[in-house]
Amino acid sequence: MIPQSMTTRAAAVAAAGALTLSLAPAASAAPEGGATVSASSQSSHADAGELGAHLLDQDLTWEDCTFPDLAPQTQAALQEIEGLACADVTVPRDWHDPTDGETITVRLSVTDTADPERSQGIALVNPGGPGGSGLPWGAAMAMRSPDLAEEFNFVGFDPRGVGQSTQLSCEYQPDTSHDAWEDGAAAAAGCLDNLLTPFITTEQTAYDMDFLRALLNEDRISYVGYSYGTWLGSWYQTLFPSHSHRFLLDSATDLTRKSLQETWDLQPRSRDRQFQDMLLPYMARNHETYQLSEDPLEIRRAWEQAGGTRDPLGALITAQIVIPAMYSTAGYPGAADAVATFIALDAPEADGATELAAQLEDLIAASDGVAVDPVESGAVQAQLFEKAREEVQRLVEVERAAATGETVSFDGSFDAIRCQDGQWNRSRGYWDAWVADLNTKAPYIGPFMGAPLCAHWPAVTEKPKPHQRTHPETLILQSEFDAATPYEAGERSAKIMPNTTLISVNNEGTHGLFPYGTTCVDDSVEAFFLDGTLPKNVACGALPLPGEDQAYQVGGDVHEAQQTVKVKMRTDAVKEANRMVREMLMEQHHGE
């Protein structure tokens, strides 16, 4: 959630999740009441069990797990996993003063699938976010990877501030002037007023993870982290290298940086890249279904002529339907259908959230449904349409609150974590220039981008550097067209971090890959977890997109010697599209 964008019509529709790093998309003085800690002091304690020894004798009440945010059939399937149980764990609110008497709770789930004679201990799972619920993911990984579940008991947990753990909720009053910068400042201030906020950081969560290890009587943990979960996993490895066993960092942020800003800065251009290089060519190849052109550039022209993301409806379907399809290309048929329907409607620009809600219903009614892969992708599209309805309703409520002076509440964990994990640029001039630059270099996503809340937020800490001598062996898995954590971030991380190798998936755009469904990817990951065999860099081929029988070559080729993908952020297709959009906007401006 990105509250500072709520008050501009085109920007507002991106607010709920469009720009997170989640699978399910970054030090100065700390806020009053917080604790600013140097990286050197962070690494001075090698065991959270010792720091929290006074809490190690707590009695855990194990009970059936509930996952109310999941579909009933999914929840029922997960509850069949052997040994699944949940409990609340009491942890110090502040690991830098663990005996001050202030505590919070972390909800965890455990499984009991491993063969006792072959067990390699526990493996924690985090799906990303930041702020994503990881509670179901222990059972989900046991279901998704039964071979690993025979040797690892997967553990899920809701990080502090999230879900069924102690939550971080923030309130603020939307700015009636509709100035996005001031509105962002108000939202950040509303969150910083919460006394819990300074303690909702990746560093504190890493200590929670190590305390869970000690509480469960384990010497070390293995780990599967997706998206932001790679940032969390890398932070844990740096603080607790001797407790780190097998770590898969799937769809990595730039783990070499002190904050998440560098990864976030890449997102708009990487999303433009996937839109132009993957989704539009997919629509062109399936032109008989989508009734547009066989030329991706002509489809882009039609999109822009209909208003594109400068139109509130175009921005809404981009944020709620197209961008989710960039997380999982199983959503491509639904995203393509939404793009084609938007072009066909060519509706006038909505004036406010209420009118936008009506236009969304018109678009849903006009949709022909998903002709390509109608069963699976049709179900995905229906879910995304419902999410879009929920987002519009939220925008209506925010618009009303801005007019009446009411306050609105929002989940603060996403911003608290990313903003406090290292200092972001806090200059309005910098962010104004950044937005202006995006309108040229990323004209698909750029029109509804704004300054993040982190521009108004002091950091609490920063990511420590990995230890060259003690950093554990690590496997990074990255797709070429990942739009949330771009390929460049994973490649750089694997190149710079010690004892780390990279599996690349050429011509793939999905964010969060394992288990992927090919022997090239899955056998390499499983060999690492089961036998400790860390592969050299390897480049794997992609699976076909829905309704197609082959994967098509797009973007860069494989660098055979290095077994990486030769990628460019601005491919030839992206450059050509950007020139076309720029010329169209100039013609429109001159015609007004």
Coordinates of C-alpha atoms in Angstrom, one line a residue:
M1 CA 0.0 0.0 0.0
I2 CA 1.3 3.4 -1.0
P3 CA -0.9 6.0 0.6
Q4 CA 0.9 9.1 -0.8
S5 CA -0.5 8.2 -4.2
M6 CA -4.1 8.1 -3.0
T7 CA -4.9 11.7 -3.8
T8 CA -4.1 11.9 -7.5
R9 CA -6.6 10.1 -9.7
A10 CA -4.2 8.4 -12.1
A11 CA -1.7 7.6 -9.3
A12 CA -4.2 6.4 -6.8
V13 CA -5.1 3.2 -8.5
A14 CA -1.5 1.9 -8.1
A15 CA -1.6 2.2 -4.3
A16 CA -2.7 -1.2 -3.2
G17 CA 0.1 -3.6 -4.0
A18 CA 1.0 -2.5 -7.5
L19 CA 4.5 -1.5 -6.5
T20 CA 5.4 -4.0 -3.8
L21 CA 8.0 -6.7 -3.9
S22 CA 5.5 -9.3 -3.0
L23 CA 5.1 -12.8 -4.4
A24 CA 1.5 -13.2 -3.6
P25 CA 6.5 -5.9 -4.9
A26 CA 14.4 1.0 0.4
A27 CA 20.8 5.6 8.2
S28 CA 19.9 8.4 9.6
A29 CA 18.5 9.4 13.0
A30 CA 15.7 7.1 14.0
P31 CA 12.2 8.2 14.9
E32 CA 11.7 9.2 18.5
G33 CA 11.6 6.1 20.6
G34 CA 13.5 4.0 18.0
A35 CA 17.0 2.6 18.1
T36 CA 19.6 3.5 15.5
V37 CA 22.1 0.7 15.3
S38 CA 25.3 0.3 13.2
A39 CA 25.9 -2.7 11.1
S40 CA 28.9 -3.7 13.3
S41 CA 26.8 -3.7 16.5
Q42 CA 24.1 -5.7 14.7
S43 CA 26.5 -8.6 14.1
S44 CA 27.9 -8.6 17.7
H45 CA 25.3 -11.1 18.9
A46 CA 25.4 -14.5 17.3
D47 CA 22.5 -16.1 19.0
A48 CA 19.0 -14.7 19.6
G49 CA 18.3 -17.6 22.0
E50 CA 20.9 -16.1 24.4
L51 CA 19.5 -12.6 24.0
G52 CA 16.0 -13.8 24.7
A53 CA 16.9 -16.6 27.2
H54 CA 14.3 -15.3 29.6
L55 CA 11.6 -16.2 27.0
L56 CA 12.9 -19.6 25.9
D57 CA 10.9 -21.5 28.6
Q58 CA 7.5 -20.1 27.4
D59 CA 4.8 -22.7 26.9
L60 CA 3.5 -22.8 23.3
T61 CA -0.2 -23.6 22.8
W62 CA -0.3 -25.5 19.5
E63 CA -3.6 -25.4 17.7
D64 CA -5.2 -25.9 14.3
C65 CA -4.1 -23.3 11.7
T66 CA -6.5 -21.0 10.0
F67 CA -5.7 -19.0 6.9
P68 CA -8.8 -16.8 6.4
D69 CA -7.3 -14.9 3.4
L70 CA -7.0 -18.0 1.3
A71 CA -9.8 -19.7 -0.7
P72 CA -11.6 -22.4 1.3
Q73 CA -10.4 -25.2 -0.9
T74 CA -6.8 -24.0 -0.6
Q75 CA -7.0 -23.7 3.1
A76 CA -8.5 -27.2 3.4
A77 CA -5.7 -28.6 1.2
L78 CA -3.0 -27.0 3.4
Q79 CA -4.6 -28.3 6.6
E80 CA -4.1 -31.8 5.3
I81 CA -0.3 -31.4 5.5
E82 CA 1.2 -33.8 8.1
G83 CA 1.8 -32.2 11.5
L84 CA 0.6 -28.8 10.6
A85 CA 0.1 -26.7 13.8
C86 CA 0.2 -23.0 14.7
A87 CA 1.2 -21.1 17.9
D88 CA 1.9 -17.6 19.1
V89 CA 5.4 -16.9 20.2
T90 CA 6.3 -14.1 22.5
V91 CA 9.4 -12.1 21.4
P92 CA 11.0 -8.9 22.6
R93 CA 9.7 -5.8 21.0
D94 CA 13.2 -4.5 20.6
W95 CA 16.1 -7.0 20.2
H96 CA 18.5 -4.3 21.1
D97 CA 17.0 -4.1 24.6
P98 CA 15.4 -7.5 24.9
T99 CA 14.8 -7.4 28.7
D100 CA 13.0 -4.0 28.8
G101 CA 9.7 -5.9 29.5
E102 CA 8.1 -4.9 26.2
T103 CA 7.0 -7.8 24.0
I104 CA 5.0 -8.6 20.9
T105 CA 3.8 -11.9 19.4
V106 CA 4.9 -13.7 16.2
R107 CA 2.5 -16.4 14.8
L108 CA 4.2 -19.4 13.4
S109 CA 3.2 -22.7 11.7
V110 CA 5.1 -25.9 11.7
T111 CA 4.9 -29.1 9.7
D112 CA 6.1 -32.6 10.5
T113 CA 6.8 -34.2 7.1
A114 CA 10.5 -35.1 7.3
D115 CA 11.6 -38.7 7.7
P116 CA 13.3 -38.7 11.1
E117 CA 16.3 -40.7 9.8
R118 CA 16.9 -38.3 6.9
S119 CA 15.8 -35.1 8.4
Q120 CA 18.0 -32.0 7.8
G121 CA 16.0 -29.9 10.2
I122 CA 13.7 -26.9 9.6
A123 CA 13.3 -24.7 6.6
L124 CA 11.7 -21.3 7.1
V125 CA 9.7 -19.7 4.2
N126 CA 9.0 -16.1 3.5
P127 CA 6.9 -15.1 0.4
G128 CA 7.9 -11.4 0.2
G129 CA 6.1 -8.1 0.5
P130 CA 7.5 -6.7 2.6
G131 CA 4.5 -7.3 4.8
G132 CA 3.3 -10.5 3.1
S133 CA 1.8 -13.2 5.3
G134 CA 4.1 -16.2 5.5
L135 CA 2.0 -18.3 7.9
P136 CA 0.5 -20.6 5.2
W137 CA 3.8 -21.0 3.4
G138 CA 5.3 -23.8 5.5
A139 CA 2.4 -26.0 4.5
A140 CA 2.4 -24.6 1.0
M141 CA 6.1 -25.5 0.4
A142 CA 5.5 -29.0 1.8
M143 CA 2.8 -29.4 -0.8
R144 CA 4.7 -27.7 -3.6
S145 CA 7.9 -29.6 -3.1
P146 CA 7.2 -33.1 -1.6
D147 CA 10.8 -34.3 -2.2
L148 CA 12.2 -31.5 0.0
A149 CA 9.5 -32.1 2.6
E150 CA 10.8 -35.6 3.1
E151 CA 14.0 -34.1 4.6
F152 CA 12.9 -30.7 5.8
N153 CA 10.1 -29.6 8.1
F154 CA 8.9 -26.4 6.6
V155 CA 8.0 -23.5 8.9
G156 CA 5.9 -20.5 8.0
F157 CA 5.4 -17.4 10.1
D158 CA 3.8 -14.0 9.9
P159 CA 6.6 -11.5 10.4
R160 CA 6.2 -8.9 13.2
G161 CA 3.7 -6.2 12.2
V162 CA 1.9 -8.6 9.8
G163 CA -1.2 -10.7 9.7
Q164 CA -1.8 -12.9 12.7
S165 CA 1.3 -11.6 14.5
T166 CA 1.2 -8.2 16.3
Q167 CA 0.0 -5.9 13.5
L168 CA 1.1 -2.4 12.6
S169 CA -1.8 -0.2 11.7
C170 CA -1.4 3.4 10.8
E171 CA -3.9 6.3 10.5
Y172 CA -3.8 9.7 8.7
Q173 CA -6.1 12.3 7.3
P174 CA -5.9 12.6 3.5
D175 CA -4.8 16.0 2.3
T176 CA -7.8 17.8 0.8
S177 CA -5.5 19.9 -1.3
H178 CA -4.7 16.7 -3.3
D179 CA -1.0 17.5 -3.2
A180 CA 0.6 14.0 -3.4
W181 CA 3.8 15.1 -1.7
E182 CA 2.1 16.6 1.3
D183 CA -0.3 13.7 1.5
G184 CA 2.6 11.3 1.6
A185 CA 4.2 13.3 4.4
A186 CA 0.9 13.1 6.4
A187 CA 0.7 9.3 5.8
A188 CA 4.3 8.8 6.9
A189 CA 3.8 11.0 10.0
G190 CA 0.6 9.0 10.9
C191 CA 2.6 5.8 10.8
L192 CA 5.6 7.3 12.7
D193 CA 3.2 8.3 15.5
N194 CA 2.7 4.6 16.3
L195 CA 5.0 3.5 19.0
L196 CA 5.4 0.1 17.4
T197 CA 6.7 1.5 14.1
P198 CA 10.5 1.8 14.8
F199 CA 10.6 -1.9 15.7
I200 CA 9.0 -3.2 12.4
T201 CA 12.2 -3.8 10.5
T202 CA 14.0 -6.6 8.6
E203 CA 16.7 -6.6 11.2
Q204 CA 14.3 -7.2 14.1
T205 CA 12.5 -9.9 12.1
A206 CA 15.9 -11.7 11.5
Y207 CA 16.3 -11.8 15.2
D208 CA 12.8 -13.2 15.5
M209 CA 13.7 -16.0 13.1
D210 CA 16.8 -16.9 15.1
F211 CA 14.7 -17.0 18.2
L212 CA 12.3 -19.3 16.6
R213 CA 15.2 -21.6 15.7
A214 CA 16.4 -21.7 19.3
L215 CA 12.8 -22.2 20.6
L216 CA 12.4 -25.1 18.2
N217 CA 15.6 -26.7 19.4
E218 CA 17.4 -26.4 16.1
D219 CA 21.1 -25.5 15.6
R220 CA 20.5 -23.9 12.2
I221 CA 17.9 -23.2 9.6
S222 CA 17.4 -23.6 5.9
Y223 CA 15.3 -21.1 4.1
V224 CA 13.3 -20.3 1.0
G225 CA 12.7 -16.6 0.4
Y226 CA 10.9 -15.0 -2.5
S227 CA 11.1 -11.4 -3.5
Y228 CA 11.5 -9.2 -0.4
G229 CA 12.1 -12.6 1.4
T230 CA 15.5 -12.7 -0.3
W231 CA 16.4 -9.4 1.4
L232 CA 15.2 -10.9 4.8
G233 CA 17.1 -14.1 4.2
S234 CA 20.3 -12.4 3.2
W235 CA 20.1 -10.2 6.3
Y236 CA 19.7 -13.3 8.5
Q237 CA 22.7 -14.9 6.8
T238 CA 24.8 -11.9 7.6
L239 CA 23.8 -11.7 11.2
F240 CA 23.8 -15.4 11.9
P241 CA 26.1 -17.2 9.4
S242 CA 26.8 -20.1 11.7
H243 CA 23.1 -20.8 12.0
S244 CA 22.5 -20.6 8.2
H245 CA 22.2 -23.9 6.3
R246 CA 20.7 -24.1 2.8
F247 CA 19.3 -20.8 1.5
L248 CA 17.4 -20.3 -1.8
L249 CA 16.8 -16.7 -2.6
D250 CA 14.2 -16.7 -5.4
S251 CA 13.7 -13.5 -7.4
A252 CA 16.2 -11.4 -5.5
T253 CA 16.3 -7.8 -4.6
D254 CA 19.7 -6.1 -5.0
L255 CA 21.3 -7.7 -1.9
T256 CA 24.5 -5.7 -2.2
R257 CA 22.9 -2.4 -1.3
K258 CA 22.2 -0.7 2.1
S259 CA 18.6 0.0 1.3
L260 CA 15.8 -1.2 -0.9
Q261 CA 15.7 2.0 -2.9
E262 CA 17.9 0.8 -5.7
T263 CA 15.6 -2.2 -6.3
W264 CA 12.5 -0.1 -6.2
D265 CA 14.0 2.4 -8.6
L266 CA 14.3 -0.3 -11.2
Q267 CA 10.7 -1.5 -11.0
P268 CA 9.0 1.0 -13.3
R269 CA 11.5 0.4 -16.2
S270 CA 11.4 -3.3 -15.7
R271 CA 7.6 -3.3 -15.9
D272 CA 7.7 -1.2 -19.1
R273 CA 10.1 -3.8 -20.4
Q274 CA 7.9 -6.8 -19.7
F275 CA 4.8 -5.0 -21.0
Q276 CA 6.5 -4.2 -24.3
D277 CA 8.7 -7.2 -24.8
M278 CA 6.5 -10.0 -23.5
L279 CA 2.8 -9.2 -23.0
L280 CA 2.2 -7.2 -26.2
P281 CA 4.0 -9.8 -28.4
Y282 CA 1.9 -12.4 -26.7
M283 CA -1.2 -10.5 -27.7
A284 CA 0.1 -10.1 -31.2
R285 CA 0.8 -13.8 -31.6
N286 CA -2.7 -14.5 -30.4
H287 CA -4.3 -11.7 -32.5
E288 CA -7.2 -13.8 -33.6
T289 CA -8.3 -14.0 -29.9
Y290 CA -7.7 -10.4 -28.9
Q291 CA -8.8 -8.9 -32.3
L292 CA -6.0 -6.3 -32.4
S293 CA -2.8 -6.3 -34.5
E294 CA -0.1 -8.8 -35.3
D295 CA 2.3 -6.0 -34.5
P296 CA 3.1 -5.3 -30.8
L297 CA 3.9 -1.7 -31.5
E298 CA 0.5 -1.1 -33.1
I299 CA -1.2 -2.6 -30.1
R300 CA 0.8 -0.2 -27.9
R301 CA -0.3 2.7 -30.2
A302 CA -4.0 1.7 -29.7
W303 CA -3.4 1.4 -26.0
E304 CA -2.0 4.9 -25.8
Q305 CA -4.6 6.4 -28.1
A306 CA -7.3 5.1 -25.7
G307 CA -5.5 7.0 -22.8
G308 CA -3.1 4.3 -21.5
T309 CA -2.1 4.7 -17.9
R310 CA -2.7 8.5 -18.1
D311 CA -6.4 7.5 -18.0
P312 CA -7.7 6.4 -14.5
L313 CA -9.3 3.2 -15.9
G314 CA -6.1 2.3 -17.8
A315 CA -4.1 2.9 -14.6
L316 CA -6.5 0.8 -12.6
I317 CA -6.4 -2.2 -14.8
T318 CA -2.6 -1.9 -15.1
A319 CA -2.2 -1.8 -11.3
Q320 CA -4.8 -4.5 -10.5
I321 CA -4.7 -6.8 -13.5
V322 CA -1.6 -6.3 -15.7
I323 CA 1.0 -5.9 -13.0
P324 CA -0.3 -9.0 -11.1
A325 CA 0.1 -10.9 -14.4
M326 CA 3.8 -9.8 -14.3
Y327 CA 4.1 -11.7 -11.0
S328 CA 2.7 -14.9 -12.6
T329 CA 2.4 -15.2 -16.3
A330 CA -0.5 -17.6 -15.7
G331 CA -2.4 -14.3 -15.6
Y332 CA -1.4 -13.2 -19.2
P333 CA -4.7 -14.2 -20.9
G334 CA -6.7 -12.2 -18.4
A335 CA -4.3 -9.2 -18.6
A336 CA -4.4 -9.3 -22.4
D337 CA -8.2 -9.5 -22.4
A338 CA -8.4 -6.5 -20.0
V339 CA -6.0 -4.4 -22.2
A340 CA -8.0 -5.3 -25.4
T341 CA -11.3 -4.5 -23.7
F342 CA -10.0 -1.1 -22.5
I343 CA -8.9 -0.3 -26.0
A344 CA -12.3 -1.3 -27.4
L345 CA -14.2 0.7 -24.8
D346 CA -12.2 3.9 -25.3
A347 CA -14.2 5.5 -22.5
P348 CA -13.8 9.2 -21.5
E349 CA -11.6 9.9 -18.5
A350 CA -13.3 9.2 -15.2
D351 CA -14.0 12.2 -12.9
G352 CA -13.4 10.8 -9.5
A353 CA -13.5 7.3 -7.9
T354 CA -17.2 6.8 -8.1
E355 CA -17.2 7.3 -11.9
L356 CA -14.1 5.1 -12.1
A357 CA -16.0 2.3 -10.3
A358 CA -18.8 2.5 -12.9
Q359 CA -16.3 2.4 -15.7
L360 CA -14.7 -0.7 -14.2
E361 CA -18.1 -2.5 -14.2
D362 CA -18.5 -1.5 -17.9
L363 CA -15.1 -3.0 -18.6
I364 CA -16.0 -6.2 -16.8
A365 CA -19.3 -6.5 -18.5
A366 CA -17.7 -5.9 -21.9
S367 CA -15.0 -8.5 -21.3
D368 CA -15.4 -11.6 -23.5
G369 CA -13.7 -13.7 -20.9
V370 CA -10.5 -15.6 -21.3
A371 CA -10.5 -17.6 -24.6
V372 CA -6.9 -18.7 -24.1
D373 CA -6.6 -21.3 -21.3
P374 CA -10.2 -20.4 -20.1
V375 CA -10.3 -22.6 -17.0
E376 CA -7.2 -21.7 -15.0
S377 CA -6.6 -18.2 -16.4
G378 CA -10.4 -17.4 -16.3
A379 CA -10.4 -18.1 -12.6
V380 CA -7.3 -15.9 -12.2
Q381 CA -9.0 -13.1 -14.1
A382 CA -12.2 -13.3 -12.0
Q383 CA -10.0 -13.0 -8.8
L384 CA -8.2 -9.9 -10.3
F385 CA -11.5 -8.3 -11.3
E386 CA -12.7 -8.7 -7.7
K387 CA -9.4 -7.2 -6.4
A388 CA -9.9 -4.2 -8.7
R389 CA -13.4 -3.7 -7.3
E390 CA -12.0 -3.7 -3.8
E391 CA -9.4 -1.2 -4.8
V392 CA -12.0 1.2 -6.3
Q393 CA -14.1 0.9 -3.2
R394 CA -11.1 1.9 -1.1
L395 CA -10.4 4.8 -3.4
V396 CA -14.1 5.9 -2.9
E397 CA -13.6 5.8 0.8
V398 CA -10.3 7.8 0.7
E399 CA -11.9 10.4 -1.6
R400 CA -14.8 10.8 0.9
A401 CA -12.4 11.0 3.8
A402 CA -10.4 13.7 2.1
A403 CA -13.6 15.7 1.5
T404 CA -14.9 15.3 5.0
G405 CA -11.7 15.5 7.1
E406 CA -12.0 11.9 8.3
T407 CA -9.0 9.7 9.0
V408 CA -8.2 6.5 7.1
S409 CA -6.3 3.5 8.3
F410 CA -3.8 1.4 6.4
D411 CA -1.5 -1.6 7.0
G412 CA 1.8 0.1 7.8
S413 CA 4.1 -2.9 7.6
F414 CA 5.0 -2.5 3.9
D415 CA 6.3 1.0 4.3
A416 CA 7.7 0.7 7.8
I417 CA 9.9 -2.2 6.7
R418 CA 11.2 -0.9 3.3
C419 CA 11.6 2.7 4.6
Q420 CA 13.4 1.8 7.8
D421 CA 15.9 -0.7 6.2
G422 CA 18.4 1.9 5.1
Q423 CA 17.9 5.6 4.2
W424 CA 16.1 6.6 1.1
N425 CA 16.6 9.9 -0.6
R426 CA 14.4 12.5 1.2
S427 CA 14.6 15.4 -1.3
R428 CA 11.5 16.5 -3.0
G429 CA 13.6 17.8 -5.9
Y430 CA 15.1 14.4 -6.4
W431 CA 11.8 12.7 -6.5
D432 CA 10.2 15.3 -8.8
A433 CA 13.1 14.8 -11.2
W434 CA 12.8 11.0 -10.9
V435 CA 9.1 11.1 -11.8
A436 CA 9.8 13.4 -14.7
D437 CA 12.5 11.0 -16.0
L438 CA 10.1 8.1 -15.7
N439 CA 7.6 9.8 -18.0
T440 CA 10.3 9.6 -20.7
K441 CA 12.0 6.3 -19.9
A442 CA 9.1 4.3 -18.6
P443 CA 6.0 5.9 -20.2
Y444 CA 3.8 2.9 -19.5
I445 CA 4.2 2.9 -15.7
G446 CA 5.6 6.4 -15.3
P447 CA 2.3 8.4 -15.4
F448 CA 1.0 7.0 -12.1
M449 CA 4.3 7.0 -10.2
G450 CA 5.0 9.3 -7.3
A451 CA 7.4 9.8 -4.5
P452 CA 7.4 6.8 -2.0
L453 CA 6.5 7.3 1.6
C454 CA 10.2 6.6 2.3
A455 CA 10.9 10.1 1.0
H456 CA 9.4 11.3 4.3
W457 CA 10.8 8.5 6.6
P458 CA 14.0 8.4 8.6
A459 CA 15.7 5.0 8.6
V460 CA 16.3 3.0 11.7
T461 CA 19.2 0.8 10.4
E462 CA 20.8 -0.3 7.2
K463 CA 21.6 -3.7 5.7
P464 CA 25.0 -5.0 6.9
K465 CA 27.6 -6.3 4.4
P466 CA 28.0 -10.0 4.1
H467 CA 31.1 -11.5 5.7
Q468 CA 33.5 -12.6 3.0
R469 CA 34.9 -15.5 5.0
T470 CA 31.8 -16.8 6.7
H471 CA 29.0 -16.1 4.3
P472 CA 27.1 -19.4 3.7
E473 CA 26.6 -21.0 0.3
T474 CA 23.6 -19.4 -1.4
L475 CA 21.6 -20.1 -4.5
I476 CA 19.8 -17.2 -6.3
L477 CA 17.1 -18.0 -8.9
Q478 CA 16.0 -15.2 -11.3
S479 CA 13.9 -14.8 -14.4
E480 CA 15.0 -12.6 -17.2
F481 CA 11.9 -10.4 -17.3
D482 CA 11.1 -10.3 -13.6
A483 CA 9.3 -7.0 -13.3
A484 CA 9.3 -6.6 -9.5
T485 CA 12.9 -7.6 -8.7
P486 CA 14.6 -7.2 -12.0
Y487 CA 17.1 -9.7 -13.4
E488 CA 19.9 -7.1 -13.0
A489 CA 19.4 -7.2 -9.2
G490 CA 19.8 -10.9 -8.9
E491 CA 22.7 -11.0 -11.3
R492 CA 24.6 -8.3 -9.4
S493 CA 23.9 -10.0 -6.1
A494 CA 25.2 -13.3 -7.3
K495 CA 28.3 -11.7 -8.8
I496 CA 29.3 -9.7 -5.7
M497 CA 28.1 -11.9 -2.8
P498 CA 30.5 -14.6 -1.6
N499 CA 29.7 -18.3 -2.1
T500 CA 26.7 -17.5 -4.3
T501 CA 25.6 -18.8 -7.7
L502 CA 22.8 -17.9 -10.1
I503 CA 20.2 -19.9 -11.9
S504 CA 18.8 -17.8 -14.7
V505 CA 15.5 -18.5 -16.6
N506 CA 15.8 -17.1 -20.1
N507 CA 12.6 -15.6 -21.7
E508 CA 10.6 -15.9 -18.4
G509 CA 8.8 -13.1 -16.6
T510 CA 7.3 -14.8 -13.6
H511 CA 8.3 -13.5 -10.2
G512 CA 8.9 -16.3 -7.7
L513 CA 9.8 -19.5 -9.6
F514 CA 10.5 -22.5 -7.4
P515 CA 9.2 -25.1 -8.0
Y516 CA 9.2 -24.2 -11.6
G517 CA 8.4 -27.4 -13.4
T518 CA 11.6 -28.0 -15.4
T519 CA 14.4 -30.4 -14.5
C520 CA 17.0 -27.6 -15.3
V521 CA 15.6 -25.4 -12.5
D522 CA 14.1 -27.9 -10.0
D523 CA 16.8 -30.5 -10.1
S524 CA 19.5 -27.9 -9.4
V525 CA 17.5 -26.5 -6.4
E526 CA 16.7 -29.9 -5.0
A527 CA 20.3 -31.1 -5.3
F528 CA 21.5 -28.1 -3.4
F529 CA 19.0 -28.7 -0.6
L530 CA 19.2 -32.4 -0.4
D531 CA 22.9 -33.0 -1.1
G532 CA 24.5 -29.6 -0.6
T533 CA 25.5 -29.5 -4.3
L534 CA 25.8 -25.8 -5.2
P535 CA 25.8 -25.6 -9.0
K536 CA 27.8 -23.3 -11.1
N537 CA 25.8 -20.6 -12.8
V538 CA 23.3 -22.2 -15.1
A539 CA 20.9 -20.7 -17.7
C540 CA 17.6 -22.6 -18.1
G541 CA 14.9 -22.2 -20.7
A542 CA 11.4 -20.9 -20.0
L543 CA 8.1 -22.7 -20.1
P544 CA 5.5 -21.7 -22.8
L545 CA 3.0 -19.0 -21.9
P546 CA -0.6 -20.0 -21.5
G547 CA -2.2 -21.4 -24.6
E548 CA 1.1 -21.6 -26.5
D549 CA 3.2 -24.7 -27.2
Q550 CA 6.7 -23.2 -27.1
A551 CA 8.6 -20.4 -25.4
Y552 CA 9.5 -17.6 -27.7
Q553 CA 12.9 -15.9 -27.8
V554 CA 12.6 -12.3 -26.5
G555 CA 15.1 -9.9 -25.0
G556 CA 18.7 -11.0 -24.6
D557 CA 20.5 -14.2 -25.5
V558 CA 22.3 -16.5 -23.1
H559 CA 26.0 -15.7 -22.4
E560 CA 27.2 -19.2 -22.9
A561 CA 30.5 -18.8 -21.1
Q562 CA 29.0 -17.2 -18.0
Q563 CA 25.6 -19.0 -18.2
T564 CA 23.8 -15.7 -17.6
V565 CA 21.4 -13.8 -19.7
K566 CA 22.6 -10.7 -21.7
V567 CA 19.8 -8.3 -20.8
K568 CA 19.2 -4.6 -21.4
M569 CA 16.7 -2.5 -19.5
R570 CA 15.9 -0.5 -22.7
T571 CA 15.7 -3.1 -25.4
D572 CA 15.2 -2.0 -29.0
A573 CA 11.5 -2.7 -28.7
V574 CA 11.3 -0.5 -25.6
K575 CA 13.2 2.3 -27.3
E576 CA 10.9 2.2 -30.3
A577 CA 7.8 2.2 -28.1
N578 CA 9.1 5.1 -26.0
R579 CA 9.8 7.2 -29.2
M580 CA 6.3 6.5 -30.5
V581 CA 4.7 7.5 -27.2
R582 CA 6.7 10.7 -27.0
E583 CA 5.7 11.6 -30.5
M584 CA 2.1 10.9 -29.8
L585 CA 2.1 13.0 -26.7
M586 CA 3.7 15.9 -28.6
E587 CA 1.1 15.7 -31.3
Q588 CA -1.6 15.7 -28.7
H589 CA -0.1 18.7 -26.9
H590 CA 0.2 20.7 -30.1
G591 CA -3.4 19.8 -31.1
E592 CA -4.8 21.2 -27.8

